Amino acid sequence: MKRIILVAVLFIATSATMQAQLLRFGVKAGVNFASQTGDAFPEQNFDKEGITSYHAGVVAEIKLLEKFSIQPELLYSTQGASYKSAGQEFKNELGYLSIPVMAKFYLTKSFSLELGPQASFLLSEKNDFDVKDGKTFDFGLNAGLGFKLTENFFIQGRYGIGLTEASKDADVKNSVFQLSAGFMF
């Protein structure tokens, strides 16, 4: 009887350890350097500049192979651009619920290459020209690098390019470079 209990306890402990190694959850936050590609106002002469904003949310890492993982994320991310003409400046800031799903290829134990799609849903729109013309869905692709500082702390750099237009009335797509720091539990 003691052996059966001992085997059961060892089996449960081993299963819990394996689950902890295969699936991890965490949080991340960072800075966005966002812009919009294309012509927002083709009939007018506007100079376009990027904006600095932020992103924050939760992440999970699902280890599938020794050097390959899938990392789905749920982030709040602000993107957009600033437009200037004849002394006037117009800022367009879009707040998205972004869902990137990154394939992580570990080049070393700590260093990873990350690629994947991202679906984003528009939650808020702030602009200086009283036009609410943001599309409610944005799809894009991301590519970046990750580095584990310790077993729990990590940093990431990522570039995301929008493949769908971000505006109903203008030919613009989101473009963002993100720097992140995070913690895995």
PDB file of C-alpha atoms in Angstrom:
ATOM      1  CA  MET A   1       0.000   0.000   0.000  1.00  0.00           C
ATOM      2  CA  LYS A   2       2.851   2.369   0.876  1.00  0.00           C
ATOM      3  CA  ARG A   3       4.468   1.704  -2.504  1.00  0.00           C
ATOM      4  CA  ILE A   4       1.248   2.532  -4.381  1.00  0.00           C
ATOM      5  CA  ILE A   5       0.905   5.823  -2.481  1.00  0.00           C
ATOM      6  CA  LEU A   6       4.581   6.621  -3.074  1.00  0.00           C
ATOM      7  CA  VAL A   7       4.271   5.870  -6.811  1.00  0.00           C
ATOM      8  CA  ALA A   8       1.090   7.995  -7.020  1.00  0.00           C
ATOM      9  CA  VAL A   9       2.782  10.927  -5.259  1.00  0.00           C
ATOM     10  CA  LEU A  10       5.844  10.676  -7.531  1.00  0.00           C
ATOM     11  CA  PHE A  11       3.603  10.499 -10.621  1.00  0.00           C
ATOM     12  CA  ILE A  12       1.636  13.600  -9.583  1.00  0.00           C
ATOM     13  CA  ALA A  13       4.824  15.509  -8.727  1.00  0.00           C
ATOM     14  CA  THR A  14       6.418  14.571 -12.063  1.00  0.00           C
ATOM     15  CA  SER A  15       3.263  15.565 -13.980  1.00  0.00           C
ATOM     16  CA  ALA A  16       3.088  18.921 -12.210  1.00  0.00           C
ATOM     17  CA  THR A  17       6.769  19.588 -12.972  1.00  0.00           C
ATOM     18  CA  MET A  18       6.289  18.669 -16.642  1.00  0.00           C
ATOM     19  CA  GLN A  19       3.208  20.914 -16.908  1.00  0.00           C
ATOM     20  CA  ALA A  20       5.126  23.801 -15.353  1.00  0.00           C
ATOM     21  CA  GLN A  21       7.873  23.389 -17.952  1.00  0.00           C
ATOM     22  CA  LEU A  22       5.470  23.124 -20.904  1.00  0.00           C
ATOM     23  CA  LEU A  23       3.163  26.079 -20.109  1.00  0.00           C
ATOM     24  CA  ARG A  24       4.127  29.351 -18.443  1.00  0.00           C
ATOM     25  CA  PHE A  25       2.199  32.571 -17.925  1.00  0.00           C
ATOM     26  CA  GLY A  26       3.512  36.085 -17.503  1.00  0.00           C
ATOM     27  CA  VAL A  27       3.061  39.813 -17.898  1.00  0.00           C
ATOM     28  CA  LYS A  28       4.830  42.327 -20.121  1.00  0.00           C
ATOM     29  CA  ALA A  29       4.822  46.055 -20.814  1.00  0.00           C
ATOM     30  CA  GLY A  30       6.835  48.456 -22.878  1.00  0.00           C
ATOM     31  CA  VAL A  31       7.134  51.382 -25.224  1.00  0.00           C
ATOM     32  CA  ASN A  32       5.758  51.710 -28.778  1.00  0.00           C
ATOM     33  CA  PHE A  33       7.385  53.816 -31.477  1.00  0.00           C
ATOM     34  CA  ALA A  34       4.399  53.955 -33.819  1.00  0.00           C
ATOM     35  CA  SER A  35       3.742  55.464 -37.217  1.00  0.00           C
ATOM     36  CA  GLN A  36       1.413  55.021 -40.155  1.00  0.00           C
ATOM     37  CA  THR A  37       2.523  54.155 -43.674  1.00  0.00           C
ATOM     38  CA  GLY A  38       0.725  55.443 -46.768  1.00  0.00           C
ATOM     39  CA  ASP A  39      -1.005  58.743 -47.522  1.00  0.00           C
ATOM     40  CA  ALA A  40      -3.448  59.897 -44.881  1.00  0.00           C
ATOM     41  CA  PHE A  41      -4.241  63.155 -46.660  1.00  0.00           C
ATOM     42  CA  PRO A  42      -3.128  62.801 -50.321  1.00  0.00           C
ATOM     43  CA  GLU A  43      -4.818  66.031 -51.404  1.00  0.00           C
ATOM     44  CA  GLN A  44      -3.015  68.078 -48.726  1.00  0.00           C
ATOM     45  CA  ASN A  45       0.665  68.527 -47.933  1.00  0.00           C
ATOM     46  CA  PHE A  46       1.091  67.023 -44.445  1.00  0.00           C
ATOM     47  CA  ASP A  47       4.349  65.950 -42.851  1.00  0.00           C
ATOM     48  CA  LYS A  48       3.866  62.683 -40.973  1.00  0.00           C
ATOM     49  CA  GLU A  49       5.704  61.854 -37.760  1.00  0.00           C
ATOM     50  CA  GLY A  50       5.567  58.879 -35.429  1.00  0.00           C
ATOM     51  CA  ILE A  51       4.265  58.925 -31.886  1.00  0.00           C
ATOM     52  CA  THR A  52       5.645  57.332 -28.747  1.00  0.00           C
ATOM     53  CA  SER A  53       3.097  55.327 -26.779  1.00  0.00           C
ATOM     54  CA  TYR A  54       2.862  52.114 -24.768  1.00  0.00           C
ATOM     55  CA  HIS A  55       1.639  48.513 -24.610  1.00  0.00           C
ATOM     56  CA  ALA A  56       0.902  46.186 -21.679  1.00  0.00           C
ATOM     57  CA  GLY A  57      -0.701  42.815 -21.136  1.00  0.00           C
ATOM     58  CA  VAL A  58      -0.384  39.111 -20.449  1.00  0.00           C
ATOM     59  CA  VAL A  59       1.600  36.398 -22.216  1.00  0.00           C
ATOM     60  CA  ALA A  60       1.758  32.617 -22.224  1.00  0.00           C
ATOM     61  CA  GLU A  61       4.526  30.408 -23.553  1.00  0.00           C
ATOM     62  CA  ILE A  62       3.719  26.889 -24.707  1.00  0.00           C
ATOM     63  CA  LYS A  63       6.851  24.819 -25.189  1.00  0.00           C
ATOM     64  CA  LEU A  64       6.310  22.337 -28.025  1.00  0.00           C
ATOM     65  CA  LEU A  65       9.889  21.240 -28.735  1.00  0.00           C
ATOM     66  CA  GLU A  66      13.289  21.763 -27.150  1.00  0.00           C
ATOM     67  CA  LYS A  67      13.939  24.916 -29.227  1.00  0.00           C
ATOM     68  CA  PHE A  68      10.416  25.871 -30.345  1.00  0.00           C
ATOM     69  CA  SER A  69       7.530  27.508 -28.477  1.00  0.00           C
ATOM     70  CA  ILE A  70       4.291  29.312 -29.261  1.00  0.00           C
ATOM     71  CA  GLN A  71       3.695  32.577 -27.389  1.00  0.00           C
ATOM     72  CA  PRO A  72       0.143  33.949 -27.518  1.00  0.00           C
ATOM     73  CA  GLU A  73      -0.351  37.388 -25.966  1.00  0.00           C
ATOM     74  CA  LEU A  74      -3.225  39.674 -25.038  1.00  0.00           C
ATOM     75  CA  LEU A  75      -2.101  43.323 -25.079  1.00  0.00           C
ATOM     76  CA  TYR A  76      -3.506  46.818 -24.919  1.00  0.00           C
ATOM     77  CA  SER A  77      -1.445  48.779 -27.442  1.00  0.00           C
ATOM     78  CA  THR A  78      -1.683  52.391 -28.601  1.00  0.00           C
ATOM     79  CA  GLN A  79      -0.561  53.264 -32.120  1.00  0.00           C
ATOM     80  CA  GLY A  80      -0.985  56.074 -34.621  1.00  0.00           C
ATOM     81  CA  ALA A  81       0.829  59.095 -36.015  1.00  0.00           C
ATOM     82  CA  SER A  82       1.101  62.860 -35.883  1.00  0.00           C
ATOM     83  CA  TYR A  83       0.433  65.044 -38.957  1.00  0.00           C
ATOM     84  CA  LYS A  84       1.788  68.603 -39.422  1.00  0.00           C
ATOM     85  CA  SER A  85       0.961  71.262 -42.001  1.00  0.00           C
ATOM     86  CA  ALA A  86       1.369  75.052 -42.030  1.00  0.00           C
ATOM     87  CA  GLY A  87       1.975  75.287 -38.296  1.00  0.00           C
ATOM     88  CA  GLN A  88      -0.910  72.985 -37.376  1.00  0.00           C
ATOM     89  CA  GLU A  89      -0.430  69.572 -35.799  1.00  0.00           C
ATOM     90  CA  PHE A  90      -2.983  66.759 -35.735  1.00  0.00           C
ATOM     91  CA  LYS A  91      -2.406  63.673 -33.607  1.00  0.00           C
ATOM     92  CA  ASN A  92      -4.217  60.398 -34.278  1.00  0.00           C
ATOM     93  CA  GLU A  93      -3.899  57.823 -31.470  1.00  0.00           C
ATOM     94  CA  LEU A  94      -5.616  54.435 -31.767  1.00  0.00           C
ATOM     95  CA  GLY A  95      -6.012  52.080 -28.786  1.00  0.00           C
ATOM     96  CA  TYR A  96      -6.143  48.392 -29.715  1.00  0.00           C
ATOM     97  CA  LEU A  97      -6.715  45.081 -27.987  1.00  0.00           C
ATOM     98  CA  SER A  98      -3.963  43.163 -29.797  1.00  0.00           C
ATOM     99  CA  ILE A  99      -3.617  39.392 -29.968  1.00  0.00           C
ATOM    100  CA  PRO A 100      -0.217  38.405 -31.374  1.00  0.00           C
ATOM    101  CA  VAL A 101       0.599  34.690 -31.673  1.00  0.00           C
ATOM    102  CA  MET A 102       4.346  34.373 -31.967  1.00  0.00           C
ATOM    103  CA  ALA A 103       6.347  31.332 -33.022  1.00  0.00           C
ATOM    104  CA  LYS A 104       9.564  31.393 -30.963  1.00  0.00           C
ATOM    105  CA  PHE A 105      12.663  29.712 -32.337  1.00  0.00           C
ATOM    106  CA  TYR A 106      15.368  29.456 -29.662  1.00  0.00           C
ATOM    107  CA  LEU A 107      18.788  30.040 -31.204  1.00  0.00           C
ATOM    108  CA  THR A 108      20.397  29.522 -27.777  1.00  0.00           C
ATOM    109  CA  LYS A 109      18.922  28.772 -24.353  1.00  0.00           C
ATOM    110  CA  SER A 110      18.224  32.479 -23.792  1.00  0.00           C
ATOM    111  CA  PHE A 111      18.022  34.065 -27.267  1.00  0.00           C
ATOM    112  CA  SER A 112      14.962  33.623 -29.534  1.00  0.00           C
ATOM    113  CA  LEU A 113      13.736  34.703 -32.951  1.00  0.00           C
ATOM    114  CA  GLU A 114       9.991  35.474 -32.956  1.00  0.00           C
ATOM    115  CA  LEU A 115       7.594  35.583 -35.929  1.00  0.00           C
ATOM    116  CA  GLY A 116       3.825  35.606 -36.134  1.00  0.00           C
ATOM    117  CA  PRO A 117       0.479  37.184 -37.016  1.00  0.00           C
ATOM    118  CA  GLN A 118      -1.443  39.707 -34.958  1.00  0.00           C
ATOM    119  CA  ALA A 119      -5.153  40.493 -34.853  1.00  0.00           C
ATOM    120  CA  SER A 120      -6.120  43.829 -33.271  1.00  0.00           C
ATOM    121  CA  PHE A 121      -9.500  45.248 -32.326  1.00  0.00           C
ATOM    122  CA  LEU A 122      -9.990  49.015 -32.024  1.00  0.00           C
ATOM    123  CA  LEU A 123     -11.106  50.027 -28.517  1.00  0.00           C
ATOM    124  CA  SER A 124     -10.485  53.782 -28.517  1.00  0.00           C
ATOM    125  CA  GLU A 125      -9.606  56.591 -30.884  1.00  0.00           C
ATOM    126  CA  LYS A 126      -8.218  59.970 -29.859  1.00  0.00           C
ATOM    127  CA  ASN A 127      -7.527  62.606 -32.473  1.00  0.00           C
ATOM    128  CA  ASP A 128      -7.361  66.364 -32.720  1.00  0.00           C
ATOM    129  CA  PHE A 129      -9.606  66.788 -35.746  1.00  0.00           C
ATOM    130  CA  ASP A 130     -12.988  65.349 -34.620  1.00  0.00           C
ATOM    131  CA  VAL A 131     -13.032  62.480 -37.100  1.00  0.00           C
ATOM    132  CA  LYS A 132     -13.680  58.956 -35.858  1.00  0.00           C
ATOM    133  CA  ASP A 133     -12.604  57.053 -38.942  1.00  0.00           C
ATOM    134  CA  GLY A 134     -10.529  54.179 -37.531  1.00  0.00           C
ATOM    135  CA  LYS A 135     -11.404  50.700 -38.758  1.00  0.00           C
ATOM    136  CA  THR A 136     -12.446  48.357 -35.970  1.00  0.00           C
ATOM    137  CA  PHE A 137     -10.121  45.505 -37.052  1.00  0.00           C
ATOM    138  CA  ASP A 138      -6.437  45.555 -37.929  1.00  0.00           C
ATOM    139  CA  PHE A 139      -4.375  42.544 -39.057  1.00  0.00           C
ATOM    140  CA  GLY A 140      -0.608  42.517 -39.204  1.00  0.00           C
ATOM    141  CA  LEU A 141       2.621  40.549 -39.020  1.00  0.00           C
ATOM    142  CA  ASN A 142       5.311  40.765 -36.338  1.00  0.00           C
ATOM    143  CA  ALA A 143       8.980  39.822 -36.252  1.00  0.00           C
ATOM    144  CA  GLY A 144      11.435  40.294 -33.441  1.00  0.00           C
ATOM    145  CA  LEU A 145      13.985  39.028 -30.987  1.00  0.00           C
ATOM    146  CA  GLY A 146      13.687  37.937 -27.384  1.00  0.00           C
ATOM    147  CA  PHE A 147      16.239  37.475 -24.636  1.00  0.00           C
ATOM    148  CA  LYS A 148      15.799  35.783 -21.245  1.00  0.00           C
ATOM    149  CA  LEU A 149      17.767  37.741 -18.652  1.00  0.00           C
ATOM    150  CA  THR A 150      16.951  35.086 -16.036  1.00  0.00           C
ATOM    151  CA  GLU A 151      14.557  32.155 -15.979  1.00  0.00           C
ATOM    152  CA  ASN A 152      11.717  34.584 -15.176  1.00  0.00           C
ATOM    153  CA  PHE A 153      12.706  38.020 -16.581  1.00  0.00           C
ATOM    154  CA  PHE A 154      12.848  38.711 -20.316  1.00  0.00           C
ATOM    155  CA  ILE A 155      13.189  41.559 -22.811  1.00  0.00           C
ATOM    156  CA  GLN A 156      11.899  41.720 -26.381  1.00  0.00           C
ATOM    157  CA  GLY A 157      12.231  43.920 -29.438  1.00  0.00           C
ATOM    158  CA  ARG A 158       9.620  43.582 -32.167  1.00  0.00           C
ATOM    159  CA  TYR A 159       8.522  45.257 -35.394  1.00  0.00           C
ATOM    160  CA  GLY A 160       4.897  44.998 -36.495  1.00  0.00           C
ATOM    161  CA  ILE A 161       3.524  46.001 -39.870  1.00  0.00           C
ATOM    162  CA  GLY A 162      -0.184  46.352 -40.544  1.00  0.00           C
ATOM    163  CA  LEU A 163      -1.527  44.530 -43.582  1.00  0.00           C
ATOM    164  CA  THR A 164      -4.997  46.090 -43.471  1.00  0.00           C
ATOM    165  CA  GLU A 165      -5.856  49.771 -43.623  1.00  0.00           C
ATOM    166  CA  ALA A 166      -6.286  51.457 -40.249  1.00  0.00           C
ATOM    167  CA  SER A 167      -8.663  54.149 -41.520  1.00  0.00           C
ATOM    168  CA  LYS A 168     -11.983  54.150 -43.379  1.00  0.00           C
ATOM    169  CA  ASP A 169     -11.146  57.388 -45.195  1.00  0.00           C
ATOM    170  CA  ALA A 170      -7.373  57.291 -45.740  1.00  0.00           C
ATOM    171  CA  ASP A 171      -4.854  54.888 -47.227  1.00  0.00           C
ATOM    172  CA  VAL A 172      -2.792  54.276 -44.054  1.00  0.00           C
ATOM    173  CA  LYS A 173      -1.512  51.174 -42.293  1.00  0.00           C
ATOM    174  CA  ASN A 174      -0.092  50.874 -38.797  1.00  0.00           C
ATOM    175  CA  SER A 175       3.621  50.369 -38.272  1.00  0.00           C
ATOM    176  CA  VAL A 176       5.118  49.938 -34.808  1.00  0.00           C
ATOM    177  CA  PHE A 177       8.449  49.095 -33.193  1.00  0.00           C
ATOM    178  CA  GLN A 178       8.035  47.746 -29.641  1.00  0.00           C
ATOM    179  CA  LEU A 179      10.513  47.359 -26.792  1.00  0.00           C
ATOM    180  CA  SER A 180       9.190  45.221 -23.937  1.00  0.00           C
ATOM    181  CA  ALA A 181      10.180  43.830 -20.565  1.00  0.00           C
ATOM    182  CA  GLY A 182       8.322  41.054 -18.837  1.00  0.00           C
ATOM    183  CA  PHE A 183       8.130  38.487 -16.096  1.00  0.00           C
ATOM    184  CA  MET A 184       7.138  34.808 -16.409  1.00  0.00           C
ATOM    185  CA  PHE A 185       5.613  33.096 -13.358  1.00  0.00           C
TER     186      PHE A 185
END
